[in-house]
mmCIF file of C-alpha atoms in Angstrom:
data_model
loop_
_atom_site.group_PDB
_atom_site.id
_atom_site.type_symbol
_atom_site.label_atom_id
_atom_site.label_comp_id
_atom_site.label_asym_id
_atom_site.label_seq_id
_atom_site.Cartn_x
_atom_site.Cartn_y
_atom_site.Cartn_z
ATOM 1 C CA UNK A 1 115.392 121.835 97.359
ATOM 2 C CA UNK A 2 114.410 117.841 97.753
ATOM 3 C CA UNK A 3 111.908 118.059 101.040
ATOM 4 C CA UNK A 4 111.122 114.776 102.891
ATOM 5 C CA UNK A 5 108.165 115.752 104.971
ATOM 6 C CA UNK A 6 107.270 113.096 107.799
ATOM 7 C CA UNK A 7 103.206 112.860 109.073
ATOM 8 C CA UNK A 8 102.703 110.903 112.274
ATOM 9 C CA UNK A 9 99.057 110.756 111.841
ATOM 10 C CA UNK A 10 97.025 108.705 109.196
ATOM 11 C CA UNK A 11 96.238 110.310 105.915
ATOM 12 C CA UNK A 12 92.538 108.329 106.407
ATOM 13 C CA UNK A 13 91.597 110.449 108.475
ATOM 14 C CA UNK A 14 91.310 113.875 108.358
ATOM 15 C CA UNK A 15 92.614 116.299 110.690
ATOM 16 C CA UNK A 16 94.081 119.495 110.801
ATOM 17 C CA UNK A 17 98.085 118.148 110.926
ATOM 18 C CA UNK A 18 97.386 116.140 107.607
ATOM 19 C CA UNK A 19 95.821 118.645 106.320
ATOM 20 C CA UNK A 20 98.805 121.211 107.162
ATOM 21 C CA UNK A 21 101.440 118.773 105.616
ATOM 22 C CA UNK A 22 99.183 118.178 102.531
ATOM 23 C CA UNK A 23 98.891 121.662 101.857
ATOM 24 C CA UNK A 24 102.250 122.360 102.819
ATOM 25 C CA UNK A 25 103.319 119.765 99.711
ATOM 26 C CA UNK A 26 101.563 120.830 97.436
ATOM 27 C CA UNK A 27 102.273 124.321 97.959
ATOM 28 C CA UNK A 28 106.125 123.774 98.023
ATOM 29 C CA UNK A 29 105.631 121.898 94.676
ATOM 30 C CA UNK A 30 104.112 124.558 93.125
ATOM 31 C CA UNK A 31 107.070 126.649 94.259
ATOM 32 C CA UNK A 32 109.613 124.023 91.882
ATOM 33 C CA UNK A 33 110.975 122.093 95.097
ATOM 34 C CA UNK A 34 110.627 118.001 94.842
ATOM 35 C CA UNK A 35 108.345 116.741 98.037
ATOM 36 C CA UNK A 36 107.766 113.399 99.170
ATOM 37 C CA UNK A 37 105.505 112.906 102.463
ATOM 38 C CA UNK A 38 105.469 109.644 104.662
ATOM 39 C CA UNK A 39 102.399 109.049 106.663
ATOM 40 C CA UNK A 40 100.509 105.996 108.472
ATOM 41 C CA UNK A 41 98.479 104.748 106.070
ATOM 42 C CA UNK A 42 96.956 101.640 104.176
ATOM 43 C CA UNK A 43 99.099 100.398 101.410
ATOM 44 C CA UNK A 44 96.395 99.954 99.017
ATOM 45 C CA UNK A 45 94.804 103.073 99.714
ATOM 46 C CA UNK A 46 94.730 105.564 96.241
ATOM 47 C CA UNK A 47 97.274 108.095 97.256
ATOM 48 C CA UNK A 48 99.059 110.834 94.914
ATOM 49 C CA UNK A 49 102.736 109.734 93.833
ATOM 50 C CA UNK A 50 104.270 112.373 96.765
ATOM 51 C CA UNK A 51 102.385 110.392 99.393
ATOM 52 C CA UNK A 52 104.138 107.540 100.995
ATOM 53 C CA UNK A 53 102.964 105.086 102.463
ATOM 54 C CA UNK A 54 104.278 103.731 105.973
ATOM 55 C CA UNK A 55 101.850 101.008 107.014
ATOM 56 C CA UNK A 56 98.382 101.080 108.880
ATOM 57 C CA UNK A 57 98.288 103.074 112.448
ATOM 58 C CA UNK A 58 96.307 101.638 115.406
ATOM 59 C CA UNK A 59 94.566 104.343 117.644
ATOM 60 C CA UNK A 60 95.682 105.710 120.462
ATOM 61 C CA UNK A 61 95.113 108.549 122.950
ATOM 62 C CA UNK A 62 97.093 111.587 122.896
ATOM 63 C CA UNK A 63 96.382 115.283 124.032
ATOM 64 C CA UNK A 64 92.695 114.641 124.694
ATOM 65 C CA UNK A 65 91.381 113.241 121.562
ATOM 66 C CA UNK A 66 91.922 109.736 119.851
ATOM 67 C CA UNK A 67 95.192 109.842 117.640
ATOM 68 C CA UNK A 68 95.806 107.129 114.508
ATOM 69 C CA UNK A 69 99.980 106.323 114.951
ATOM 70 C CA UNK A 70 102.262 103.989 113.293
ATOM 71 C CA UNK A 71 105.653 102.398 115.875
ATOM 72 C CA UNK A 72 107.402 99.309 115.825
ATOM 73 C CA UNK A 73 110.503 98.201 113.886
ATOM 74 C CA UNK A 74 108.899 97.200 111.279
ATOM 75 C CA UNK A 75 107.731 100.659 110.389
ATOM 76 C CA UNK A 76 111.763 102.377 111.601
ATOM 77 C CA UNK A 77 112.807 99.729 108.573
ATOM 78 C CA UNK A 78 110.273 101.897 106.204
ATOM 79 C CA UNK A 79 111.392 105.317 107.637
ATOM 80 C CA UNK A 80 115.100 104.539 107.338
ATOM 81 C CA UNK A 81 114.644 103.196 103.691
ATOM 82 C CA UNK A 82 112.529 106.075 102.733
ATOM 83 C CA UNK A 83 115.255 108.112 104.046
ATOM 84 C CA UNK A 84 117.599 106.821 102.415
ATOM 85 C CA UNK A 85 116.380 106.378 99.139
ATOM 86 C CA UNK A 86 114.818 109.683 99.261
ATOM 87 C CA UNK A 87 118.242 111.874 99.609
ATOM 88 C CA UNK A 88 116.354 114.664 100.702
ATOM 89 C CA UNK A 89 118.291 118.379 101.570
ATOM 90 C CA UNK A 90 116.051 118.513 104.381
ATOM 91 C CA UNK A 91 113.500 116.381 106.637
ATOM 92 C CA UNK A 92 110.710 117.978 108.162
ATOM 93 C CA UNK A 93 109.274 116.054 110.915
ATOM 94 C CA UNK A 94 105.829 116.968 112.512
ATOM 95 C CA UNK A 95 104.759 116.390 116.415
ATOM 96 C CA UNK A 96 108.025 114.592 116.636
ATOM 97 C CA UNK A 97 106.984 114.204 120.623
ATOM 98 C CA UNK A 98 103.866 111.689 119.378
ATOM 99 C CA UNK A 99 104.786 108.400 119.369
ATOM 100 C CA UNK A 100 104.833 107.919 115.756
ATOM 101 C CA UNK A 101 106.877 108.314 112.224
ATOM 102 C CA UNK A 102 108.041 111.707 113.014
ATOM 103 C CA UNK A 103 109.408 110.103 116.196
ATOM 104 C CA UNK A 104 110.630 107.378 114.339
ATOM 105 C CA UNK A 105 112.521 109.500 111.597
ATOM 106 C CA UNK A 106 114.577 111.693 114.152
ATOM 107 C CA UNK A 107 115.765 108.415 116.026
ATOM 108 C CA UNK A 108 116.975 107.484 112.152
ATOM 109 C CA UNK A 109 118.282 110.238 110.664
ATOM 110 C CA UNK A 110 121.648 112.538 110.613
ATOM 111 C CA UNK A 111 121.653 115.570 108.660
ATOM 112 C CA UNK A 112 119.497 118.901 108.063
ATOM 113 C CA UNK A 113 115.958 118.135 110.283
ATOM 114 C CA UNK A 114 113.272 120.802 110.868
ATOM 115 C CA UNK A 115 110.247 119.808 113.422
ATOM 116 C CA UNK A 116 106.969 121.608 113.391
ATOM 117 C CA UNK A 117 105.377 121.395 116.981
ATOM 118 C CA UNK A 118 101.314 121.588 116.748
ATOM 119 C CA UNK A 119 100.095 120.827 120.191
ATOM 120 C CA UNK A 120 98.831 122.589 122.768
ATOM 121 C CA UNK A 121 98.232 121.225 125.846
ATOM 122 C CA UNK A 122 100.046 122.998 128.936
ATOM 123 C CA UNK A 123 99.065 120.450 131.504
ATOM 124 C CA UNK A 124 100.387 117.516 129.249
ATOM 125 C CA UNK A 125 101.304 114.702 131.740
ATOM 126 C CA UNK A 126 102.257 112.465 128.986
ATOM 127 C CA UNK A 127 104.955 114.442 127.705
ATOM 128 C CA UNK A 128 106.709 115.505 130.722
ATOM 129 C CA UNK A 129 106.593 111.758 131.757
ATOM 130 C CA UNK A 130 108.409 111.386 128.176
ATOM 131 C CA UNK A 131 110.658 114.237 127.623
ATOM 132 C CA UNK A 132 113.625 112.896 128.699
ATOM 133 C CA UNK A 133 113.495 110.083 126.489
ATOM 134 C CA UNK A 134 112.639 112.348 123.673
ATOM 135 C CA UNK A 135 115.779 114.194 124.454
ATOM 136 C CA UNK A 136 117.891 111.821 122.170
ATOM 137 C CA UNK A 137 115.677 112.160 119.447
ATOM 138 C CA UNK A 138 114.741 116.061 119.744
ATOM 139 C CA UNK A 139 118.466 117.054 119.813
ATOM 140 C CA UNK A 140 118.934 116.203 116.683
ATOM 141 C CA UNK A 141 116.386 119.076 115.687
ATOM 142 C CA UNK A 142 118.276 122.015 113.820
ATOM 143 C CA UNK A 143 115.137 124.057 113.275
ATOM 144 C CA UNK A 144 112.162 124.289 115.541
ATOM 145 C CA UNK A 145 108.779 125.729 114.388
ATOM 146 C CA UNK A 146 105.413 126.311 116.451
ATOM 147 C CA UNK A 147 102.306 126.745 114.889
ATOM 148 C CA UNK A 148 100.564 129.192 117.893
ATOM 149 C CA UNK A 149 102.026 131.167 120.872
ATOM 150 C CA UNK A 150 100.132 128.520 122.885
ATOM 151 C CA UNK A 151 102.195 125.531 120.970
ATOM 152 C CA UNK A 152 105.568 126.933 121.617
ATOM 153 C CA UNK A 153 104.401 127.392 125.245
ATOM 154 C CA UNK A 154 103.692 123.530 125.514
ATOM 155 C CA UNK A 155 107.089 123.026 123.622
ATOM 156 C CA UNK A 156 108.794 125.081 125.953
ATOM 157 C CA UNK A 157 107.222 123.813 129.065
ATOM 158 C CA UNK A 158 107.749 120.176 128.679
ATOM 159 C CA UNK A 159 110.528 119.563 126.338
ATOM 160 C CA UNK A 160 112.787 122.895 126.499
ATOM 161 C CA UNK A 161 114.116 125.278 123.841
ATOM 162 C CA UNK A 162 112.585 127.540 121.792
ATOM 163 C CA UNK A 163 110.897 127.625 118.367
ATOM 164 C CA UNK A 164 110.060 130.366 115.866
ATOM 165 C CA UNK A 165 106.329 131.213 115.254
ATOM 166 C CA UNK A 166 104.955 130.647 111.739
ATOM 167 C CA UNK A 167 101.052 130.043 111.846
ATOM 168 C CA UNK A 168 99.029 126.760 110.009
ATOM 169 C CA UNK A 169 98.513 127.878 106.658
ATOM 170 C CA UNK A 170 95.174 127.794 104.804
ATOM 171 C CA UNK A 171 94.767 128.245 100.697
ATOM 172 C CA UNK A 172 92.697 131.363 100.925
ATOM 173 C CA UNK A 173 91.708 131.163 97.231
ATOM 174 C CA UNK A 174 90.241 127.732 97.646
ATOM 175 C CA UNK A 175 87.437 129.065 99.879
ATOM 176 C CA UNK A 176 86.719 132.879 98.758
ATOM 177 C CA UNK A 177 84.000 131.451 96.329
ATOM 178 C CA UNK A 178 81.291 128.592 96.300
ATOM 179 C CA UNK A 179 77.788 128.216 95.759
ATOM 180 C CA UNK A 180 76.134 127.243 98.317
ATOM 181 C CA UNK A 181 73.990 123.570 99.010
ATOM 182 C CA UNK A 182 70.735 123.258 97.861
ATOM 183 C CA UNK A 183 68.255 125.070 99.794
ATOM 184 C CA UNK A 184 70.727 127.144 102.370
ATOM 185 C CA UNK A 185 70.622 129.319 104.518
ATOM 186 C CA UNK A 186 66.929 129.637 104.044
ATOM 187 C CA UNK A 187 64.916 132.425 105.418
ATOM 188 C CA UNK A 188 65.146 131.369 108.813
ATOM 189 C CA UNK A 189 68.754 131.454 109.053
ATOM 190 C CA UNK A 190 71.209 128.920 109.704
ATOM 191 C CA UNK A 191 74.421 128.287 111.689
ATOM 192 C CA UNK A 192 77.076 125.726 110.491
ATOM 193 C CA UNK A 193 79.687 123.128 112.126
ATOM 194 C CA UNK A 194 82.724 121.617 110.904
ATOM 195 C CA UNK A 195 84.315 119.157 113.340
ATOM 196 C CA UNK A 196 84.314 115.595 114.673
ATOM 197 C CA UNK A 197 80.520 114.908 116.429
ATOM 198 C CA UNK A 198 82.675 112.125 118.640
ATOM 199 C CA UNK A 199 85.355 114.502 120.154
ATOM 200 C CA UNK A 200 83.762 116.266 123.267
ATOM 201 C CA UNK A 201 86.450 118.988 122.854
ATOM 202 C CA UNK A 202 85.307 120.335 119.527
ATOM 203 C CA UNK A 203 82.322 121.318 121.490
ATOM 204 C CA UNK A 204 79.485 120.027 119.118
ATOM 205 C CA UNK A 205 77.390 119.338 122.581
ATOM 206 C CA UNK A 206 77.554 122.718 123.672
ATOM 207 C CA UNK A 207 76.048 124.123 120.115
ATOM 208 C CA UNK A 208 73.427 121.570 120.455
ATOM 209 C CA UNK A 209 72.412 122.683 123.955
ATOM 210 C CA UNK A 210 72.171 126.376 122.579
ATOM 211 C CA UNK A 211 70.420 125.149 119.574
ATOM 212 C CA UNK A 212 67.627 123.702 121.724
ATOM 213 C CA UNK A 213 67.001 127.578 123.366
ATOM 214 C CA UNK A 214 67.548 129.057 120.194
ATOM 215 C CA UNK A 215 65.373 126.812 118.054
ATOM 216 C CA UNK A 216 62.373 127.808 120.848
ATOM 217 C CA UNK A 217 63.015 131.088 120.026
ATOM 218 C CA UNK A 218 63.428 131.189 116.426
ATOM 219 C CA UNK A 219 61.253 129.555 114.277
ATOM 220 C CA UNK A 220 62.971 128.600 110.918
ATOM 221 C CA UNK A 221 66.839 128.299 112.363
ATOM 222 C CA UNK A 222 68.324 125.742 111.335
ATOM 223 C CA UNK A 223 72.005 123.945 111.893
ATOM 224 C CA UNK A 224 74.097 122.693 109.328
ATOM 225 C CA UNK A 225 76.653 120.276 110.738
ATOM 226 C CA UNK A 226 79.679 118.512 108.761
ATOM 227 C CA UNK A 227 82.326 115.886 110.197
ATOM 228 C CA UNK A 228 82.201 111.850 110.699
ATOM 229 C CA UNK A 229 80.883 110.939 113.845
ATOM 230 C CA UNK A 230 77.715 109.334 115.543
ATOM 231 C CA UNK A 231 75.086 111.835 113.689
ATOM 232 C CA UNK A 232 72.157 110.176 115.747
ATOM 233 C CA UNK A 233 73.902 110.225 119.228
ATOM 234 C CA UNK A 234 74.417 113.557 118.707
ATOM 235 C CA UNK A 235 70.556 114.185 117.579
ATOM 236 C CA UNK A 236 69.852 112.477 120.674
ATOM 237 C CA UNK A 237 70.816 115.084 122.419
ATOM 238 C CA UNK A 238 68.017 117.778 120.682
ATOM 239 C CA UNK A 239 64.592 117.624 121.922
ATOM 240 C CA UNK A 240 62.595 115.658 119.009
ATOM 241 C CA UNK A 241 60.653 118.538 117.476
ATOM 242 C CA UNK A 242 64.034 119.997 116.987
ATOM 243 C CA UNK A 243 65.903 117.172 114.878
ATOM 244 C CA UNK A 244 64.467 118.095 111.468
ATOM 245 C CA UNK A 245 66.191 121.239 111.956
ATOM 246 C CA UNK A 246 69.925 119.970 112.067
ATOM 247 C CA UNK A 247 71.186 118.677 109.020
ATOM 248 C CA UNK A 248 73.927 116.114 109.230
ATOM 249 C CA UNK A 249 76.172 115.796 106.302
ATOM 250 C CA UNK A 250 79.081 113.685 107.742
ATOM 251 C CA UNK A 251 82.335 113.163 106.446
ATOM 252 C CA UNK A 252 82.200 115.167 103.785
ATOM 253 C CA UNK A 253 84.764 115.998 100.729
ATOM 254 C CA UNK A 254 86.920 119.392 100.273
ATOM 255 C CA UNK A 255 83.743 120.574 97.746
ATOM 256 C CA UNK A 256 80.939 120.331 99.784
ATOM 257 C CA UNK A 257 82.773 121.487 102.750
ATOM 258 C CA UNK A 258 83.568 124.673 101.188
ATOM 259 C CA UNK A 259 79.892 125.257 100.180
ATOM 260 C CA UNK A 260 79.125 124.384 103.345
ATOM 261 C CA UNK A 261 80.907 127.318 104.533
ATOM 262 C CA UNK A 262 79.071 129.443 102.170
ATOM 263 C CA UNK A 263 75.784 128.180 103.270
ATOM 264 C CA UNK A 264 75.202 129.465 106.612
ATOM 265 C CA UNK A 265 74.673 132.763 108.033
ATOM 266 C CA UNK A 266 76.903 132.193 110.817
ATOM 267 C CA UNK A 267 80.172 129.761 111.564
ATOM 268 C CA UNK A 268 80.348 128.302 114.840
ATOM 269 C CA UNK A 269 83.635 126.982 116.401
ATOM 270 C CA UNK A 270 82.363 126.030 119.933
ATOM 271 C CA UNK A 271 85.743 123.901 120.659
ATOM 272 C CA UNK A 272 86.678 123.979 124.503
ATOM 273 C CA UNK A 273 90.365 123.593 124.465
ATOM 274 C CA UNK A 274 93.087 121.662 123.558
ATOM 275 C CA UNK A 275 93.712 123.913 119.704
ATOM 276 C CA UNK A 276 96.562 125.114 119.084
ATOM 277 C CA UNK A 277 95.383 127.129 116.097
ATOM 278 C CA UNK A 278 92.173 126.641 114.660
ATOM 279 C CA UNK A 279 92.418 125.559 110.868
ATOM 280 C CA UNK A 280 88.355 125.664 110.654
ATOM 281 C CA UNK A 281 88.476 129.126 111.438
ATOM 282 C CA UNK A 282 90.675 130.158 108.772
ATOM 283 C CA UNK A 283 88.878 128.152 106.136
ATOM 284 C CA UNK A 284 85.643 130.012 107.302
ATOM 285 C CA UNK A 285 87.667 133.338 107.428
ATOM 286 C CA UNK A 286 88.692 132.860 103.801
ATOM 287 C CA UNK A 287 84.943 131.813 102.990
ATOM 288 C CA UNK A 288 84.021 135.067 104.487
ATOM 289 C CA UNK A 289 81.695 133.510 107.149
ATOM 290 C CA UNK A 290 80.736 135.675 109.965
ATOM 291 C CA UNK A 291 82.503 133.578 112.996
ATOM 292 C CA UNK A 292 81.207 132.760 116.524
ATOM 293 C CA UNK A 293 84.120 130.848 118.320
ATOM 294 C CA UNK A 294 85.028 130.178 121.883
ATOM 295 C CA UNK A 295 87.282 132.321 123.753
ATOM 296 C CA UNK A 296 90.198 129.936 123.540
ATOM 297 C CA UNK A 297 93.823 131.491 123.520
ATOM 298 C CA UNK A 298 94.435 130.341 119.731
ATOM 299 C CA UNK A 299 90.870 130.877 118.633
ATOM 300 C CA UNK A 300 91.563 134.694 119.706
ATOM 301 C CA UNK A 301 94.822 134.938 118.459
ATOM 302 C CA UNK A 302 93.418 133.847 114.930
ATOM 303 C CA UNK A 303 90.212 136.249 115.219
ATOM 304 C CA UNK A 304 92.740 139.154 116.654
ATOM 305 C CA UNK A 305 91.197 139.251 120.118
ATOM 306 C CA UNK A 306 86.979 139.692 118.575
ATOM 307 C CA UNK A 307 87.994 142.010 115.495
ATOM 308 C CA UNK A 308 87.337 139.163 112.812
ATOM 309 C CA UNK A 309 85.152 136.912 114.608
ATOM 310 C CA UNK A 310 82.823 137.255 117.819
ATOM 311 C CA UNK A 311 84.199 136.038 120.959
ATOM 312 C CA UNK A 312 82.135 133.332 123.725
ATOM 313 C CA UNK A 313 82.904 131.746 127.043
ATOM 314 C CA UNK A 314 83.940 128.441 126.259
ATOM 315 C CA UNK A 315 81.222 125.984 127.373
ATOM 316 C CA UNK A 316 79.047 128.275 127.893
ATOM 317 C CA UNK A 317 75.661 127.342 125.807
ATOM 318 C CA UNK A 318 73.825 130.645 127.328
ATOM 319 C CA UNK A 319 76.539 132.707 125.637
ATOM 320 C CA UNK A 320 77.272 130.794 122.520
ATOM 321 C CA UNK A 321 72.869 131.506 122.441
ATOM 322 C CA UNK A 322 73.401 135.126 122.816
ATOM 323 C CA UNK A 323 76.108 135.770 120.846
ATOM 324 C CA UNK A 324 74.344 134.047 117.984
ATOM 325 C CA UNK A 325 71.418 135.783 118.864
ATOM 326 C CA UNK A 326 73.273 139.177 118.387
ATOM 327 C CA UNK A 327 74.869 138.336 115.387
ATOM 328 C CA UNK A 328 71.667 136.228 113.934
ATOM 329 C CA UNK A 329 69.408 140.025 114.349
ATOM 330 C CA UNK A 330 72.110 142.260 112.717
ATOM 331 C CA UNK A 331 73.405 141.441 108.944
ATOM 332 C CA UNK A 332 75.246 144.658 109.251
ATOM 333 C CA UNK A 333 77.716 143.413 112.037
ATOM 334 C CA UNK A 334 77.573 140.235 110.091
ATOM 335 C CA UNK A 335 79.166 141.798 106.974
ATOM 336 C CA UNK A 336 81.599 143.863 109.123
ATOM 337 C CA UNK A 337 82.751 140.468 110.811
ATOM 338 C CA UNK A 338 83.011 139.307 107.100
ATOM 339 C CA UNK A 339 85.233 142.180 105.668
ATOM 340 C CA UNK A 340 87.707 141.657 108.746
ATOM 341 C CA UNK A 341 88.021 138.261 108.732
ATOM 342 C CA UNK A 342 88.582 138.316 105.075
ATOM 343 C CA UNK A 343 91.236 140.617 105.526
ATOM 344 C CA UNK A 344 92.994 138.924 108.330
ATOM 345 C CA UNK A 345 92.986 135.830 107.195
ATOM 346 C CA UNK A 346 95.247 136.917 104.022
ATOM 347 C CA UNK A 347 98.525 136.473 106.448
ATOM 348 C CA UNK A 348 97.759 132.867 106.910
ATOM 349 C CA UNK A 349 97.760 131.977 103.129
ATOM 350 C CA UNK A 350 100.041 129.468 102.177
ATOM 351 C CA UNK A 351 102.155 131.039 99.840
ATOM 352 C CA UNK A 352 102.967 133.386 102.468
ATOM 353 C CA UNK A 353 103.482 130.741 105.299
ATOM 354 C CA UNK A 354 105.258 128.213 102.857
ATOM 355 C CA UNK A 355 107.832 131.186 102.076
ATOM 356 C CA UNK A 356 108.411 131.643 106.527
ATOM 357 C CA UNK A 357 108.842 127.807 106.306
ATOM 358 C CA UNK A 358 111.323 128.342 103.638
ATOM 359 C CA UNK A 359 113.911 130.277 105.435
ATOM 360 C CA UNK A 360 113.716 127.535 108.377
ATOM 361 C CA UNK A 361 115.149 125.323 105.741
ATOM 362 C CA UNK A 362 117.735 127.859 104.352
ATOM 363 C CA UNK A 363 118.993 128.950 107.876
ATOM 364 C CA UNK A 364 119.020 125.048 108.719
ATOM 365 C CA UNK A 365 120.957 124.417 105.412
ATOM 366 C CA UNK A 366 123.196 127.513 106.078
ATOM 367 C CA UNK A 367 124.431 125.692 109.449
ATOM 368 C CA UNK A 368 124.499 122.431 108.457
ATOM 369 C CA UNK A 369 128.059 120.809 108.610
ATOM 370 C CA UNK A 370 126.945 117.553 106.763
ATOM 371 C CA UNK A 371 125.539 117.200 102.964
ATOM 372 C CA UNK A 372 121.721 115.112 102.589
ATOM 373 C CA UNK A 373 119.933 113.741 105.013
ATOM 374 C CA UNK A 374 121.012 110.084 105.979
ATOM 375 C CA UNK A 375 119.868 107.203 107.988
ATOM 376 C CA UNK A 376 121.404 104.489 109.428
ATOM 377 C CA UNK A 377 122.707 101.459 107.574
ATOM 378 C CA UNK A 378 120.884 98.712 109.196
ATOM 379 C CA UNK A 379 119.206 96.228 106.880
ATOM 380 C CA UNK A 380 114.976 96.533 106.663
ATOM 381 C CA UNK A 381 112.942 93.564 108.635
#
């Protein structure tokens, strides 16, 4: 079938939704379907043929972070043209409640529409206030997907209706094997972190505070950090004598990110909340990492209540340090967690997830009264 995917966030800045949409597109194409992805992006960017730029995005505070979104009349015209020219059997929008392309696509399009909800924010004032305005767009959606129970709960509480639960996927084989980065993990042990440095809810501050304690106790212990943000500002939160034990990789490509997962004795996800799933967890699980993660609902679900990773109280540096010390001192415990993680992550492999998504498409198409997705006839600006 011909599938139109809409990503609300700019393609130029890595993020969980962008990764999800990109991997879903690739898997659907591997399965023989035709796919086009519309996303905010600079039109001069080098992109694969199936990625269609809808113009530059602007930063907007959203769900405790800063999202880069695209909206307005000119963007709406591009959405309309893309839908009209695409002749899609199914239009699949992501995060339609965000003020960006997905919402515009719902307003513009008629026909079989599927939506995936990623956001987990039970106290979202913005979503509650905008629910009435969103209703005309959301009523057009024929099939709803939530990536986690917390995302489904957010949808139900703020927008009404329900959704089938289909988790985020991960390309398991892509992460399974890789050579460690040069010199890692080293004899003194190593802890890893992947995420934005300048986004407080990712929890790097908690990890750095815990590392201050651990570094004093364990000579040679090192910390490997990958992700965009101000490295100097992050390092300034550590005592001067520990800073040379932290390697800041900055933004990394997929190859080095995978190598980073294989370069540490322990992978830490110290997120404070606002996560609907935990893509970094499934990536690390695919790599066979021993995982130490904050005990937030999304992470607890992915890690099977602690079976596939050690959980600690979110936002508690002492609990993080205690859990890390326990795992660093027990290679057998780390091996057991690694084996459990590799087994658990098989259920999130993209081949499995994509088949579930396709079943939603087929259900929506079976109940559709019209043919391909169509758009309004107003001419583009």
